[in-house]
Amino acid sequence: MDVEKIKADFPILKRKINGKKLVYLDSAATSQKPVQVISAIKEYYENRNANVSRSVHKLGEEATEAYENARKTVAKLINANSEKEIIFVRNATEGINLVAYSYFLPVAQAGGKIISTVMEHHSNIVPWQFINSMGIDLKFVGVTKDFGLDMENLNKIISAGTKLVTITHASNVLGTINDINQVSKIAHDNGSLFMVDAAQSVPHMPVDVQKLDCDFLVFSGHKMLGPTGIGVLYAKEEHLENMKPFNYGGDMIKEVGLEKTAFNDVPWKFEAGTPNIAGAIGLKAAVDYLNRIGFNSIRKHETKLTKYSLGEFSKLDNVETYGPSDATKRGCVISFNIKNVHPHDAASLLDRQGIAIRSGHACAQPLMEWLGAKAVARASGYIYNDKNDIDALVGGIEKVKRMFGV
Ligand code: C6P
């Protein structure tokens, strides 16, 4: 992978921040966008802008074709059986909410159990608390000392009445990559459905929904070079056929009378109103860009970068990192704390050196509680990061330590 060449495609990486060259290490929050994605969106608005699935004019046809092509590209990316299984949503969060509202809300009063984990982002906890308040039991699988999922705990909690097991593929705090196949098998053996939050995996590694054997999977476009406001829910077609619509209105209908409406076929049954057409087109350009590099190469590059980062961090005294020590078992997300320095102070001082990282609870407060940390500082890498960026970060942390006398 030619990182220098890749960097050149990202206009924002030429920016100076506080007089210093930007070192962007916050891609787990959102990735930067290459000129190919920005141009695809601009090209759509300049040349093909029209609403989709409505107008018979040329522009309408072209916009519809571009939007549906984006769906095909996404279906191929994750090896869905057909593009009918791809629902465009705003983000991973909305995808999870769609499953919660359309599949589980109508059956919540019948009881049963949903299982999530302590390792989840709030997006894979809070919607289930809502469903829990409607009658389904909610349980959480714990985390082991080596930052993996406690499979013994899962085997204990799961029972014949379990309706859903929902877990993150890759943790946005620990970097841990969970053994999806193992969890999927346990879920299905117990008659449960299985959902994957792939917000931190689809951007970084090959993901095949058939190999993972999941019923639902969600991810966001903005974490994988695409624009904000576009995300994906994958669901097996049989589930989509049986699920209630999420939003009601235009475009999700076949025929409307004053008393009764026949809903549209999947996937459009779940895409009420004018969709994010430019977002889908931008996401397609992002997937095309990532495909040109190749997801195996991306994973290899990030594993190497993670290994290097962990090695460099281990040389820092009074800096604690969280997550598996084996780079092959995790993503390039390094959460850390400097002794006696609040993560927000560390992140602000790094920002003064042009280095952008995230600090705070990382939308994973239950995991913070488990770690015994109120907050963490978190550096996360992507295709445009290299060893120089990690060296800048480690040098920056040394400076912060000196300033605090750590
Ligand atoms: N995590 C982070 O800085 P949305 O906001 O819907 O695009 O993605 C939600 C989400 C769901 N699951 C996981 C594992 C995630 O990491 C995220 C987003 C960002 O860690 C923003 S809070």
Short mmCIF file of C-alpha atoms and ligand atoms in Angstrom, two decimals:
data_model
loop_
_atom_site.label_atom_id
_atom_site.label_comp_id
_atom_site.label_asym_id
_atom_site.label_seq_id
_atom_site.Cartn_x
_atom_site.Cartn_y
_atom_site.Cartn_z
CA MET A 1 0.00 0.00 0.00
CA ASP A 2 1.41 3.35 -1.04
CA VAL A 3 0.33 5.51 1.91
CA GLU A 4 2.01 8.65 0.51
CA LYS A 5 -0.05 8.31 -2.67
CA ILE A 6 -3.20 7.66 -0.64
CA LYS A 7 -2.55 10.69 1.60
CA ALA A 8 -2.33 12.88 -1.52
CA ASP A 9 -5.97 12.00 -2.35
CA PHE A 10 -7.20 13.61 0.91
CA PRO A 11 -7.29 17.42 0.58
CA ILE A 12 -7.83 17.95 4.31
CA LEU A 13 -4.53 16.24 5.15
CA LYS A 14 -2.73 19.22 3.55
CA ARG A 15 -4.21 21.49 6.23
CA LYS A 16 -2.22 23.04 9.02
CA ILE A 17 -3.72 22.90 12.50
CA ASN A 18 -2.33 25.37 15.02
CA GLY A 19 0.54 25.98 12.61
CA LYS A 20 1.43 22.28 12.46
CA LYS A 21 0.82 19.72 9.73
CA LEU A 22 -2.37 17.82 10.56
CA VAL A 23 -1.89 14.32 11.94
CA TYR A 24 -5.38 12.84 11.84
CA LEU A 25 -5.81 9.92 14.23
CA ASP A 26 -9.55 10.05 14.84
CA SER A 27 -10.92 7.88 12.04
CA ALA A 28 -12.92 5.67 14.42
CA ALA A 29 -15.06 8.79 15.02
CA THR A 30 -15.21 9.64 11.33
CA SER A 31 -12.82 9.12 8.45
CA GLN A 32 -11.54 11.80 6.11
CA LYS A 33 -12.80 11.90 2.51
CA PRO A 34 -10.72 11.49 -0.66
CA VAL A 35 -11.14 13.79 -3.63
CA GLN A 36 -12.77 10.88 -5.55
CA VAL A 37 -15.70 10.84 -3.08
CA ILE A 38 -16.01 14.63 -2.93
CA SER A 39 -15.99 14.77 -6.75
CA ALA A 40 -18.65 12.05 -7.11
CA ILE A 41 -21.02 14.04 -4.90
CA LYS A 42 -20.23 17.29 -6.73
CA GLU A 43 -20.69 15.58 -10.12
CA TYR A 44 -24.11 14.29 -9.05
CA TYR A 45 -25.33 17.72 -7.95
CA GLU A 46 -23.84 19.45 -11.01
CA ASN A 47 -25.04 17.01 -13.66
CA ARG A 48 -27.64 14.50 -12.49
CA ASN A 49 -29.54 15.95 -9.57
CA ALA A 50 -33.15 14.70 -9.49
CA ASN A 51 -35.37 12.72 -7.16
CA VAL A 52 -35.34 8.92 -7.42
CA SER A 53 -38.06 6.36 -8.24
CA ARG A 54 -40.54 9.08 -9.24
CA SER A 55 -39.80 11.08 -12.36
CA VAL A 56 -39.73 9.62 -15.88
CA HIS A 57 -37.43 12.37 -17.19
CA LYS A 58 -33.82 11.61 -18.11
CA LEU A 59 -32.35 13.15 -14.95
CA GLY A 60 -34.78 11.19 -12.79
CA GLU A 61 -33.77 7.98 -14.53
CA GLU A 62 -30.06 8.72 -14.14
CA ALA A 63 -30.39 9.58 -10.46
CA THR A 64 -32.41 6.40 -9.82
CA GLU A 65 -29.82 4.31 -11.65
CA ALA A 66 -26.96 5.87 -9.67
CA TYR A 67 -28.78 5.34 -6.36
CA GLU A 68 -29.61 1.69 -7.13
CA ASN A 69 -26.06 1.10 -8.42
CA ALA A 70 -24.82 2.22 -5.02
CA ARG A 71 -27.06 -0.42 -3.44
CA LYS A 72 -25.59 -3.09 -5.76
CA THR A 73 -22.04 -2.02 -4.88
CA VAL A 74 -22.80 -2.28 -1.15
CA ALA A 75 -24.50 -5.69 -1.59
CA LYS A 76 -21.39 -6.97 -3.38
CA LEU A 77 -19.07 -5.45 -0.75
CA ILE A 78 -20.57 -7.52 2.07
CA ASN A 79 -21.63 -10.47 -0.13
CA ALA A 80 -25.37 -10.11 0.48
CA ASN A 81 -27.54 -12.57 -1.43
CA SER A 82 -29.22 -9.74 -3.28
CA GLU A 83 -29.43 -5.94 -3.22
CA LYS A 84 -32.93 -6.34 -1.75
CA GLU A 85 -31.16 -7.06 1.53
CA ILE A 86 -29.54 -3.59 1.62
CA ILE A 87 -31.51 -0.78 3.28
CA PHE A 88 -30.05 2.70 3.14
CA VAL A 89 -30.35 4.43 6.51
CA ARG A 90 -28.67 7.49 8.03
CA ASN A 91 -26.02 5.61 10.01
CA ALA A 92 -25.33 2.45 12.04
CA THR A 93 -27.42 3.86 14.89
CA GLU A 94 -30.49 4.21 12.70
CA GLY A 95 -29.95 0.68 11.35
CA ILE A 96 -30.06 -0.73 14.88
CA ASN A 97 -33.13 1.36 15.71
CA LEU A 98 -34.86 0.11 12.55
CA VAL A 99 -34.40 -3.50 13.70
CA ALA A 100 -35.50 -2.59 17.24
CA TYR A 101 -38.67 -0.78 16.10
CA SER A 102 -39.66 -2.92 13.13
CA TYR A 103 -38.78 -6.40 14.31
CA PHE A 104 -38.68 -6.37 18.10
CA LEU A 105 -41.16 -3.72 19.24
CA PRO A 106 -44.16 -5.61 17.78
CA VAL A 107 -43.15 -8.84 19.59
CA ALA A 108 -41.81 -7.27 22.81
CA GLN A 109 -44.91 -7.92 24.89
CA ALA A 110 -44.59 -11.65 24.27
CA GLY A 111 -41.41 -11.57 26.41
CA GLY A 112 -38.18 -13.44 25.81
CA LYS A 113 -34.63 -12.15 25.99
CA ILE A 114 -32.21 -9.89 24.11
CA ILE A 115 -28.48 -10.27 24.75
CA SER A 116 -25.98 -7.50 24.11
CA THR A 117 -22.51 -6.99 25.64
CA VAL A 118 -20.67 -4.64 27.99
CA MET A 119 -18.30 -3.86 25.11
CA GLU A 120 -20.95 -2.11 22.99
CA HIS A 121 -21.21 1.44 21.76
CA HIS A 122 -24.29 3.17 23.26
CA SER A 123 -26.02 2.63 19.89
CA ASN A 124 -26.17 -1.10 20.58
CA ILE A 125 -27.37 -0.66 24.17
CA VAL A 126 -29.88 2.18 24.39
CA PRO A 127 -32.34 0.97 21.67
CA TRP A 128 -32.49 -2.39 23.49
CA GLN A 129 -33.21 -0.66 26.81
CA PHE A 130 -36.23 0.83 25.07
CA ILE A 131 -37.35 -2.62 23.82
CA ASN A 132 -36.64 -3.96 27.33
CA SER A 133 -39.08 -1.38 28.74
CA MET A 134 -41.74 -2.94 26.47
CA GLY A 135 -41.41 -6.41 27.98
CA ILE A 136 -38.34 -8.30 26.72
CA ASP A 137 -35.59 -9.19 29.17
CA LEU A 138 -32.17 -7.59 28.49
CA LYS A 139 -28.85 -9.14 29.52
CA PHE A 140 -25.23 -8.19 28.85
CA VAL A 141 -22.27 -10.47 28.24
CA GLY A 142 -19.21 -9.44 30.23
CA VAL A 143 -15.65 -8.76 29.10
CA THR A 144 -12.64 -10.92 30.03
CA LYS A 145 -9.36 -9.71 31.53
CA ASP A 146 -7.71 -9.95 28.12
CA PHE A 147 -10.39 -7.68 26.62
CA GLY A 148 -12.42 -10.36 24.81
CA LEU A 149 -16.05 -11.38 25.18
CA ASP A 150 -16.76 -13.73 28.07
CA MET A 151 -18.07 -16.73 26.11
CA GLU A 152 -18.72 -18.75 29.28
CA ASN A 153 -20.95 -15.92 30.43
CA LEU A 154 -22.77 -15.89 27.07
CA ASN A 155 -23.35 -19.65 27.29
CA LYS A 156 -24.79 -19.18 30.78
CA ILE A 157 -27.08 -16.26 29.89
CA ILE A 158 -28.45 -17.62 26.61
CA SER A 159 -31.55 -19.80 26.71
CA ALA A 160 -34.29 -21.10 24.44
CA GLY A 161 -36.29 -17.87 24.93
CA THR A 162 -33.50 -15.66 23.55
CA LYS A 163 -34.77 -13.67 20.58
CA LEU A 164 -31.64 -11.72 19.66
CA VAL A 165 -27.91 -11.71 20.34
CA THR A 166 -26.36 -8.44 19.17
CA ILE A 167 -22.63 -7.72 19.39
CA THR A 168 -20.02 -5.42 17.97
CA HIS A 169 -17.63 -6.91 15.42
CA ALA A 170 -14.80 -4.58 16.49
CA SER A 171 -14.78 -2.50 19.67
CA ASN A 172 -14.45 1.26 19.19
CA VAL A 173 -12.52 1.48 22.49
CA LEU A 174 -10.51 -1.72 22.87
CA GLY A 175 -10.03 -2.53 19.20
CA THR A 176 -10.97 -6.14 20.04
CA ILE A 177 -12.20 -8.08 17.01
CA ASN A 178 -14.81 -10.53 18.25
CA ASP A 179 -15.17 -14.08 17.01
CA ILE A 180 -18.42 -13.50 15.17
CA ASN A 181 -18.78 -17.08 13.91
CA GLN A 182 -18.53 -18.51 17.41
CA VAL A 183 -21.22 -16.14 18.74
CA SER A 184 -23.39 -16.66 15.67
CA LYS A 185 -23.33 -20.42 16.20
CA ILE A 186 -24.24 -20.11 19.88
CA ALA A 187 -27.09 -17.71 19.01
CA HIS A 188 -28.52 -19.88 16.24
CA ASP A 189 -28.11 -23.13 18.21
CA ASN A 190 -30.37 -21.53 20.82
CA GLY A 191 -32.96 -20.45 18.26
CA SER A 192 -31.99 -16.78 18.50
CA LEU A 193 -31.43 -14.24 15.75
CA PHE A 194 -27.98 -12.68 15.50
CA MET A 195 -27.02 -9.09 14.74
CA VAL A 196 -23.58 -7.55 14.13
CA ASP A 197 -22.63 -3.93 14.71
CA ALA A 198 -20.00 -3.63 11.99
CA ALA A 199 -19.44 0.14 12.28
CA GLN A 200 -15.76 -0.43 13.15
CA SER A 201 -15.13 -3.47 10.94
CA VAL A 202 -16.61 -2.94 7.47
CA PRO A 203 -14.29 0.08 6.84
CA HIS A 204 -11.19 -1.91 7.78
CA MET A 205 -11.39 -5.57 6.72
CA PRO A 206 -13.21 -7.97 4.42
CA VAL A 207 -16.70 -8.59 5.82
CA ASP A 208 -18.90 -11.31 4.33
CA VAL A 209 -22.40 -11.55 5.81
CA GLN A 210 -22.85 -15.10 4.55
CA LYS A 211 -19.60 -16.27 6.12
CA LEU A 212 -20.45 -14.45 9.36
CA ASP A 213 -23.91 -16.04 9.24
CA CYS A 214 -25.70 -13.03 10.67
CA ASP A 215 -29.37 -12.06 10.40
CA PHE A 216 -28.71 -8.31 10.63
CA LEU A 217 -25.59 -6.16 10.21
CA VAL A 218 -25.16 -2.39 10.32
CA PHE A 219 -22.46 0.13 9.41
CA SER A 220 -21.99 3.84 8.65
CA GLY A 221 -20.68 5.39 5.44
CA HIS A 222 -18.84 8.22 7.16
CA LYS A 223 -16.34 5.90 8.87
CA MET A 224 -15.28 4.44 5.50
CA LEU A 225 -14.44 7.53 3.43
CA GLY A 226 -18.11 8.20 2.58
CA PRO A 227 -20.21 11.23 3.51
CA THR A 228 -22.16 11.61 6.73
CA GLY A 229 -25.88 10.85 6.71
CA ILE A 230 -25.68 7.52 4.87
CA GLY A 231 -25.47 4.11 6.47
CA VAL A 232 -26.49 0.55 5.77
CA LEU A 233 -28.69 -2.06 7.35
CA TYR A 234 -28.20 -5.54 5.94
CA ALA A 235 -30.96 -8.01 6.82
CA LYS A 236 -31.86 -11.43 5.46
CA GLU A 237 -34.66 -10.98 2.95
CA GLU A 238 -37.01 -13.32 4.87
CA HIS A 239 -36.78 -11.03 7.93
CA LEU A 240 -37.36 -7.88 5.88
CA GLU A 241 -40.45 -9.42 4.29
CA ASN A 242 -41.91 -10.09 7.75
CA MET A 243 -40.91 -6.82 9.43
CA LYS A 244 -43.18 -3.82 9.87
CA PRO A 245 -42.11 -0.59 8.11
CA PHE A 246 -39.97 1.80 10.16
CA ASN A 247 -41.18 5.13 8.77
CA TYR A 248 -44.44 5.64 6.89
CA GLY A 249 -45.09 7.99 3.95
CA GLY A 250 -44.09 8.44 0.33
CA ASP A 251 -42.01 5.96 -1.64
CA MET A 252 -42.55 3.08 0.78
CA ILE A 253 -45.99 2.40 -0.72
CA LYS A 254 -47.46 0.53 -3.68
CA GLU A 255 -50.99 1.86 -3.43
CA VAL A 256 -52.64 4.23 -0.97
CA GLY A 257 -56.31 4.59 -0.18
CA LEU A 258 -57.74 6.71 2.60
CA GLU A 259 -58.25 3.67 4.80
CA LYS A 260 -55.63 1.22 3.63
CA THR A 261 -52.17 1.16 2.10
CA ALA A 262 -50.26 -1.60 0.33
CA PHE A 263 -46.58 -1.25 1.17
CA ASN A 264 -43.78 -1.33 -1.37
CA ASP A 265 -41.48 -4.33 -1.87
CA VAL A 266 -38.25 -4.59 0.10
CA PRO A 267 -35.93 -2.73 0.29
CA TRP A 268 -38.04 0.35 -0.53
CA LYS A 269 -40.62 -0.56 2.13
CA PHE A 270 -38.02 0.71 4.61
CA GLU A 271 -36.97 3.87 2.76
CA ALA A 272 -39.83 6.33 3.27
CA GLY A 273 -39.47 9.81 1.78
CA THR A 274 -36.72 11.17 -0.45
CA PRO A 275 -33.56 9.28 0.46
CA ASN A 276 -29.99 10.55 0.78
CA ILE A 277 -29.23 10.14 -2.94
CA ALA A 278 -25.96 12.09 -2.91
CA GLY A 279 -24.94 10.17 0.20
CA ALA A 280 -25.45 6.80 -1.49
CA ILE A 281 -23.51 7.98 -4.55
CA GLY A 282 -20.71 9.22 -2.28
CA LEU A 283 -20.70 5.89 -0.43
CA LYS A 284 -20.39 4.01 -3.72
CA ALA A 285 -17.38 6.15 -4.66
CA ALA A 286 -15.88 5.37 -1.22
CA VAL A 287 -16.40 1.62 -1.61
CA ASP A 288 -14.91 1.77 -5.13
CA TYR A 289 -11.88 3.60 -3.70
CA LEU A 290 -11.41 1.05 -0.90
CA ASN A 291 -11.91 -1.86 -3.33
CA ARG A 292 -9.17 -0.49 -5.55
CA ILE A 293 -6.77 -0.71 -2.59
CA GLY A 294 -8.24 -4.07 -1.52
CA PHE A 295 -9.61 -4.92 1.93
CA ASN A 296 -6.96 -7.57 2.56
CA SER A 297 -4.24 -4.98 1.95
CA ILE A 298 -6.04 -2.50 4.21
CA ARG A 299 -6.26 -5.05 7.03
CA LYS A 300 -2.60 -5.99 6.58
CA HIS A 301 -1.51 -2.34 6.65
CA GLU A 302 -3.55 -1.59 9.77
CA THR A 303 -2.35 -4.71 11.60
CA LYS A 304 1.24 -3.63 10.92
CA LEU A 305 0.49 -0.10 12.11
CA THR A 306 -1.23 -1.44 15.24
CA LYS A 307 1.74 -3.68 16.04
CA TYR A 308 4.09 -0.72 15.63
CA SER A 309 1.87 1.54 17.76
CA LEU A 310 1.59 -1.01 20.59
CA GLY A 311 5.36 -1.42 20.55
CA GLU A 312 5.92 2.35 20.77
CA PHE A 313 3.29 2.79 23.49
CA SER A 314 4.86 0.02 25.56
CA LYS A 315 8.03 2.15 25.79
CA LEU A 316 6.09 4.99 27.46
CA ASP A 317 6.17 4.96 31.26
CA ASN A 318 2.97 5.84 33.11
CA VAL A 319 0.83 5.36 30.03
CA GLU A 320 -1.79 2.65 30.26
CA THR A 321 -3.35 1.19 27.11
CA TYR A 322 -6.54 -0.87 26.91
CA GLY A 323 -7.12 -3.75 24.52
CA PRO A 324 -5.61 -7.05 23.32
CA SER A 325 -1.81 -7.14 23.06
CA ASP A 326 -1.91 -9.19 19.85
CA ALA A 327 -2.29 -6.85 16.86
CA THR A 328 -3.79 -9.64 14.74
CA LYS A 329 -6.76 -9.82 17.11
CA ARG A 330 -7.64 -6.15 17.05
CA GLY A 331 -8.21 -3.04 14.96
CA CYS A 332 -6.01 0.06 14.87
CA VAL A 333 -7.72 1.76 17.81
CA ILE A 334 -5.44 2.58 20.73
CA SER A 335 -7.19 3.83 23.85
CA PHE A 336 -4.92 5.05 26.60
CA ASN A 337 -4.54 7.10 29.74
CA ILE A 338 -1.53 9.08 30.94
CA LYS A 339 -1.19 8.86 34.71
CA ASN A 340 -2.64 11.94 36.44
CA VAL A 341 -3.56 13.62 33.14
CA HIS A 342 -7.22 13.93 32.15
CA PRO A 343 -7.75 12.59 28.60
CA HIS A 344 -9.32 15.91 27.54
CA ASP A 345 -6.15 17.74 28.65
CA ALA A 346 -4.00 15.23 26.77
CA ALA A 347 -6.15 15.58 23.61
CA SER A 348 -6.13 19.41 23.82
CA LEU A 349 -2.37 19.55 24.20
CA LEU A 350 -1.90 17.10 21.33
CA ASP A 351 -4.23 19.26 19.23
CA ARG A 352 -1.87 22.18 19.80
CA GLN A 353 0.74 20.03 18.08
CA GLY A 354 -1.61 19.38 15.14
CA ILE A 355 -2.51 15.86 16.31
CA ALA A 356 -6.24 15.01 16.32
CA ILE A 357 -7.37 12.21 18.63
CA ARG A 358 -10.61 11.61 20.55
CA SER A 359 -11.03 11.82 24.31
CA GLY A 360 -13.92 11.09 26.67
CA HIS A 361 -16.16 8.07 27.21
CA ALA A 362 -16.19 7.21 23.48
CA CYS A 363 -19.96 6.53 23.67
CA ALA A 364 -19.22 3.42 25.71
CA GLN A 365 -19.89 4.36 29.33
CA PRO A 366 -20.66 0.80 30.55
CA LEU A 367 -17.29 -0.30 29.15
CA MET A 368 -15.60 2.68 30.85
CA GLU A 369 -17.09 1.53 34.13
CA TRP A 370 -15.79 -1.99 33.53
CA LEU A 371 -12.31 -0.57 32.75
CA GLY A 372 -12.45 1.51 35.92
CA ALA A 373 -11.74 4.62 33.85
CA LYS A 374 -14.03 7.65 33.60
CA ALA A 375 -12.63 8.42 30.19
CA VAL A 376 -9.86 7.52 27.76
CA ALA A 377 -7.77 9.20 25.11
CA ARG A 378 -8.09 7.32 21.84
CA ALA A 379 -5.98 7.34 18.68
CA SER A 380 -7.37 5.50 15.69
CA GLY A 381 -5.66 4.88 12.37
CA TYR A 382 -6.76 4.24 8.82
CA ILE A 383 -5.40 3.82 5.29
CA TYR A 384 -3.81 7.30 5.25
CA ASN A 385 -1.83 6.84 8.47
CA ASP A 386 1.73 5.59 8.71
CA LYS A 387 4.56 5.17 11.21
CA ASN A 388 5.37 8.90 10.98
CA ASP A 389 1.92 9.69 12.37
CA ILE A 390 2.45 7.26 15.27
CA ASP A 391 5.90 8.76 15.92
CA ALA A 392 4.32 12.23 16.01
CA LEU A 393 1.68 10.97 18.46
CA VAL A 394 4.18 9.27 20.75
CA GLY A 395 6.43 12.36 20.63
CA GLY A 396 3.37 14.46 21.45
CA ILE A 397 2.48 12.26 24.42
CA GLU A 398 6.05 12.61 25.71
CA LYS A 399 5.66 16.39 25.53
CA VAL A 400 2.35 16.20 27.45
CA LYS A 401 4.05 14.05 30.09
CA ARG A 402 6.86 16.57 30.46
CA MET A 403 4.35 19.42 30.83
CA PHE A 404 2.58 17.54 33.61
CA GLY A 405 5.78 16.28 35.18
CA VAL A 406 4.68 12.65 34.71
N1 C6P B 1 -18.49 5.44 17.09
C1 C6P B 1 -16.59 6.70 17.85
O1 C6P B 1 -15.92 7.74 17.98
P1 C6P B 1 -22.98 6.29 14.01
O2 C6P B 1 -22.81 7.42 14.96
O3 C6P B 1 -24.41 5.82 13.96
O4 C6P B 1 -22.39 6.55 12.67
O5 C6P B 1 -22.13 5.07 14.60
C2 C6P B 1 -22.45 4.57 15.85
C3 C6P B 1 -21.49 3.51 16.26
C4 C6P B 1 -21.97 2.23 16.43
N2 C6P B 1 -21.15 1.23 16.77
C5 C6P B 1 -19.84 1.41 16.96
C6 C6P B 1 -18.97 0.25 17.32
C7 C6P B 1 -19.29 2.69 16.81
O6 C6P B 1 -18.00 2.88 17.01
C8 C6P B 1 -20.15 3.77 16.46
C9 C6P B 1 -19.62 5.17 16.34
C10 C6P B 1 -17.80 6.70 16.96
O7 C6P B 1 -16.28 5.66 18.43
C11 C6P B 1 -18.64 7.90 17.20
S1 C6P B 1 -19.40 7.91 18.77
#
